[in-house]
mmCIF file of C-alpha atoms in Angstrom:
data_model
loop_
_atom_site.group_PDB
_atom_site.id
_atom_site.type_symbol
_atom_site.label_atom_id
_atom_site.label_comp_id
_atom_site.label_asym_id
_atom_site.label_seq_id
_atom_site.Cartn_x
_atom_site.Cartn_y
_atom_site.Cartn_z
ATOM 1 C CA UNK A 269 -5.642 37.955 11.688
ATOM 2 C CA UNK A 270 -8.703 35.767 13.042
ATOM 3 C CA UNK A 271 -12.016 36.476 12.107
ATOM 4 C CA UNK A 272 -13.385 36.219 16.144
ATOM 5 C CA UNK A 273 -10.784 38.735 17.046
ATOM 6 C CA UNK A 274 -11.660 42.650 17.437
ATOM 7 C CA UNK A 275 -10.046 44.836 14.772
ATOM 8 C CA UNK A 276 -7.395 47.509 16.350
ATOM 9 C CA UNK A 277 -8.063 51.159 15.279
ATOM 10 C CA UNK A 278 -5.078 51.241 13.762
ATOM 11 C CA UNK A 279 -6.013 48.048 11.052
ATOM 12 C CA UNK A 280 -9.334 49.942 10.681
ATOM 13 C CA UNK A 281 -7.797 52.971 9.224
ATOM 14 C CA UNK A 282 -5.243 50.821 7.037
ATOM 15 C CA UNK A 283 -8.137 48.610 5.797
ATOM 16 C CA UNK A 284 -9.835 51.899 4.587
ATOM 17 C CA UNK A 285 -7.278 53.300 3.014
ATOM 18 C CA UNK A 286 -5.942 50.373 1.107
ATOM 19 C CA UNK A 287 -10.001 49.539 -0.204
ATOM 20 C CA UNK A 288 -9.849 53.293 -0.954
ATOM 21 C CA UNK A 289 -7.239 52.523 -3.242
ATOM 22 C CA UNK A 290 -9.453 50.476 -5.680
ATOM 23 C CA UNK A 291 -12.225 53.413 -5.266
ATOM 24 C CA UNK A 292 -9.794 56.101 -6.723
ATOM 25 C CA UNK A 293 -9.044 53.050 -9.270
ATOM 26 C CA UNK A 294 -12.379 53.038 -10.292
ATOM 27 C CA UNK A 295 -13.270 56.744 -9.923
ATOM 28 C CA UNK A 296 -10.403 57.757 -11.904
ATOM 29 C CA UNK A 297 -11.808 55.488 -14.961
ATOM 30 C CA UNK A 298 -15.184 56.326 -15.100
ATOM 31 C CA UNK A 299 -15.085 60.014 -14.305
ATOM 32 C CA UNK A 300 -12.054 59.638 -17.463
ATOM 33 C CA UNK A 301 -9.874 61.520 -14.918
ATOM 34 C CA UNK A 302 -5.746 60.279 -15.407
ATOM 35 C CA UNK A 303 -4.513 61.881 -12.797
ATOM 36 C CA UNK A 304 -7.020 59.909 -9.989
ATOM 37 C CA UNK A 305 -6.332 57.204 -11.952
ATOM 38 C CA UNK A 306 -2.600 57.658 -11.554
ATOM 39 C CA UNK A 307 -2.651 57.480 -7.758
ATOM 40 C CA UNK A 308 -3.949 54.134 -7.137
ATOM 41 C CA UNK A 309 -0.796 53.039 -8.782
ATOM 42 C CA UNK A 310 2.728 52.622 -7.355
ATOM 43 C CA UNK A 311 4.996 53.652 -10.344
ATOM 44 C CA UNK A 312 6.011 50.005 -11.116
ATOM 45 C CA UNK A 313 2.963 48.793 -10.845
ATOM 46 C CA UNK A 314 1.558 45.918 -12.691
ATOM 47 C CA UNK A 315 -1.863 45.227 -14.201
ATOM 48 C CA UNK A 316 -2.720 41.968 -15.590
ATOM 49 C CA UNK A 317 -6.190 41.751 -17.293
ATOM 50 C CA UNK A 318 -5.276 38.613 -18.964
ATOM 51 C CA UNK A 319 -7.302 36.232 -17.318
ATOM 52 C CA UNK A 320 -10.872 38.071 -17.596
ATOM 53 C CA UNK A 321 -10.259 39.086 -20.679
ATOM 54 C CA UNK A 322 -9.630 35.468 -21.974
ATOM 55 C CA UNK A 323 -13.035 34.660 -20.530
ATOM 56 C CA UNK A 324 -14.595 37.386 -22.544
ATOM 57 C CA UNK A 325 -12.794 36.210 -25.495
ATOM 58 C CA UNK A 326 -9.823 38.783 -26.750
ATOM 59 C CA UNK A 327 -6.598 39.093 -25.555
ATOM 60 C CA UNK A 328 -4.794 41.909 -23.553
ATOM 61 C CA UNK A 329 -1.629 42.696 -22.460
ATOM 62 C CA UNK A 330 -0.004 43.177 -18.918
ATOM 63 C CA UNK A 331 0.239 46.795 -18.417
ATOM 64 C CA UNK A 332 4.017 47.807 -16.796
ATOM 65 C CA UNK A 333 4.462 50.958 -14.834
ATOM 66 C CA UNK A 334 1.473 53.691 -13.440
ATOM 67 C CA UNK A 335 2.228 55.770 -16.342
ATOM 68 C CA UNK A 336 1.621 52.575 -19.244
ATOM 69 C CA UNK A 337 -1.428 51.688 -17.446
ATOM 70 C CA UNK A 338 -3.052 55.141 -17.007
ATOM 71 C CA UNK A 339 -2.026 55.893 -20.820
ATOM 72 C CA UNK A 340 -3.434 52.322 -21.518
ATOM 73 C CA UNK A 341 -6.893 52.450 -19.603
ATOM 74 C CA UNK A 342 -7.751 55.635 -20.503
ATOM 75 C CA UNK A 343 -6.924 55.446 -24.282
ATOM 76 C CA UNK A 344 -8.587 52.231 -24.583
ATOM 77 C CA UNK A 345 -11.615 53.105 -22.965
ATOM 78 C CA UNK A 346 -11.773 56.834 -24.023
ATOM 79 C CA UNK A 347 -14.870 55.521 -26.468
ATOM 80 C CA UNK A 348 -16.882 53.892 -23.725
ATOM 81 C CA UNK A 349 -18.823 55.165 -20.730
ATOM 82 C CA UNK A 350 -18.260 53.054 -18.144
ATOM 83 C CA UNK A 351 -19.183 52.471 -14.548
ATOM 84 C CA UNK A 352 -17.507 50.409 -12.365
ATOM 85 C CA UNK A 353 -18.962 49.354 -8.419
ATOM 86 C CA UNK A 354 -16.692 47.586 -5.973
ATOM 87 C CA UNK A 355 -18.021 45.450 -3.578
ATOM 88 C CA UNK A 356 -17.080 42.928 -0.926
ATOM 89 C CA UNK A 357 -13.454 44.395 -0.153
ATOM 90 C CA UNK A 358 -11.212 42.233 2.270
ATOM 91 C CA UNK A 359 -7.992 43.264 3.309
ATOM 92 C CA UNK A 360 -5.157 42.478 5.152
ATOM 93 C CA UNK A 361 -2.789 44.642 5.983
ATOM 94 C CA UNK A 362 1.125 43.295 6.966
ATOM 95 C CA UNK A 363 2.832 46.020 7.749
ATOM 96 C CA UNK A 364 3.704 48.616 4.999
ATOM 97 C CA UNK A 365 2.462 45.625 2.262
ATOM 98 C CA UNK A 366 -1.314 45.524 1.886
ATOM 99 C CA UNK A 367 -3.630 42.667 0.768
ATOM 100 C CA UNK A 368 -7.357 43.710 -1.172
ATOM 101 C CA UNK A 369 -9.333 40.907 -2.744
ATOM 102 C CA UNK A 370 -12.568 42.558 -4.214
ATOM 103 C CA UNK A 371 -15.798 41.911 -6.396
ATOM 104 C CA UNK A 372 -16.082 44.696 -9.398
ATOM 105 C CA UNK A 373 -19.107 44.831 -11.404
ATOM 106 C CA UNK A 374 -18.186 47.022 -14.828
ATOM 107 C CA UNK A 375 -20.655 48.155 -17.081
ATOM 108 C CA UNK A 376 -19.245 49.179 -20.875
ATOM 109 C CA UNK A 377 -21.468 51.112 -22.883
ATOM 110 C CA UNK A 378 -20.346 52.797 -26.190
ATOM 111 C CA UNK A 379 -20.500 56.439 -25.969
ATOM 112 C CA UNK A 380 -22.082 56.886 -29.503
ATOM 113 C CA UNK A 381 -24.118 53.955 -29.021
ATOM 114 C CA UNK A 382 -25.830 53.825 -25.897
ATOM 115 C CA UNK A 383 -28.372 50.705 -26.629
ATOM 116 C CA UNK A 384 -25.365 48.376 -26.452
ATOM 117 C CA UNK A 385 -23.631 47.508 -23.187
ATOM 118 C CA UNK A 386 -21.117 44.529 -21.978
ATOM 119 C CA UNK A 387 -21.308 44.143 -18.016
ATOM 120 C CA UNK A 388 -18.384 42.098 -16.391
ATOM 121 C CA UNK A 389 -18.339 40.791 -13.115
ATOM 122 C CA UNK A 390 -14.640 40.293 -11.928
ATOM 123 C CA UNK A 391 -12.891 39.194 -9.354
ATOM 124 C CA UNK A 392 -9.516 41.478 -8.581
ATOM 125 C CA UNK A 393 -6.528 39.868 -6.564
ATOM 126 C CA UNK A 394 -4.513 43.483 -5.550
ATOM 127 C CA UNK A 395 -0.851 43.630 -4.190
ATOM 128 C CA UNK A 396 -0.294 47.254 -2.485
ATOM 129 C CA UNK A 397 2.324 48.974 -0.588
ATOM 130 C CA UNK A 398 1.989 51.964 1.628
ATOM 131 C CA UNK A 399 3.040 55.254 -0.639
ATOM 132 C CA UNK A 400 3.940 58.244 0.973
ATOM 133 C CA UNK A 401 0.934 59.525 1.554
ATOM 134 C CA UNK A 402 -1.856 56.618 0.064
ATOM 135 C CA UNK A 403 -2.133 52.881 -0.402
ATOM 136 C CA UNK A 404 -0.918 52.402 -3.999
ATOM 137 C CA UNK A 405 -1.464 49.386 -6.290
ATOM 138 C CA UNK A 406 1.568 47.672 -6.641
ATOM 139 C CA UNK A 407 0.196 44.378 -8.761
ATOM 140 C CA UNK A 408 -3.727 43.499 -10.058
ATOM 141 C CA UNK A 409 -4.879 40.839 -11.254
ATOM 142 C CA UNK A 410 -8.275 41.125 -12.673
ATOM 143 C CA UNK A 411 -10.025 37.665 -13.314
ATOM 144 C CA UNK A 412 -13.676 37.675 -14.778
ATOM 145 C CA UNK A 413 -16.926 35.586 -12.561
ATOM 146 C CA UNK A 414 -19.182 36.170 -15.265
ATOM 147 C CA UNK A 415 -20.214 38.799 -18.008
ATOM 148 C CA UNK A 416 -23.717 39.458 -20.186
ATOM 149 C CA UNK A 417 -24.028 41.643 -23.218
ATOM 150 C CA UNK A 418 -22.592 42.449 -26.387
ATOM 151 C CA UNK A 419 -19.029 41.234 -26.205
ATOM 152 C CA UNK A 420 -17.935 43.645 -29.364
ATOM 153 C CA UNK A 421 -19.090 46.375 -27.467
ATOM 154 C CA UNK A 422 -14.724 45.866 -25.742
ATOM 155 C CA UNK A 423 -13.109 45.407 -29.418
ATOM 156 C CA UNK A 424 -12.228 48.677 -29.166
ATOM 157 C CA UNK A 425 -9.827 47.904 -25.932
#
């Protein structure tokens, strides 16, 4: 679609939806809820946090199928508060396949430790389909712009 032409209704309500995807993404990890978490993600999803966390300097694994990732996410982060903001979504929307690109700002902080924090900037690249009822993630790929903090505050990821 060109930028200088007017948005249809229709692409309005699919560009919603799909952004809302990443919201319930991001809802689901902060408020530690697995089953919001769950329905961002198409059941063969794929999440790859490889490059951002190379850039914050450990390594982690791509995460196959909604219920790995869920079970992965929320077990590695059960120690941390977290918040996480998304901003700038753009999306595209071809038919019944979806296109997000996004800016999500992450704050870490340990639960029992609340003076240390790790804040990540990334950028995520997300692949969705239309689900039968809701966007779903299909693929992410979460890439990191910058981060400040204690990095040891994620060794427990």
């Amino acid at each position: 679609m060109k930028t200088n032409q007017p948005i249809q209704p229709s692409d309005a309500a699919d560009k919603l939806a799909a952004a809302e995807t990443l919201y319930r993404f991001a809802a689901g990890i902060d408020l530690k809820n697995s089953d919001l978490l769950a329905s961002a993600f198409a059941a063969d999803a794929v999440s790859d946090f490889r490059p951002a966390a190379a850039k914050a300097g450990f390594e982690y694994p791509v995460l196959q199928g909604r219920e790995n990732i869920v079970a992965a996410l929320s077990g590695s982060l059960k120690s941390l508060d977290t918040t996480h903001s998304v901003s700038n979504p753009r999306v595209t929307v071809d038919g019944d396949r979806a296109r997000l690109d996004a800016l999500v700002e992450a704050q870490h902080v340990p639960a029992a430790d609340p003076s240390r924090h790790y804040l990540m900037k990334n950028r995520y690249d997300v692949e969705l389909v239309r689900g039968d009822d809701a966007w779903v993630i299909q693929r992410v790929t979460i890439d990191n712009v910058w981060r400040s903090g204690d990095p040891s505050v994620l060794s427990v990821i």
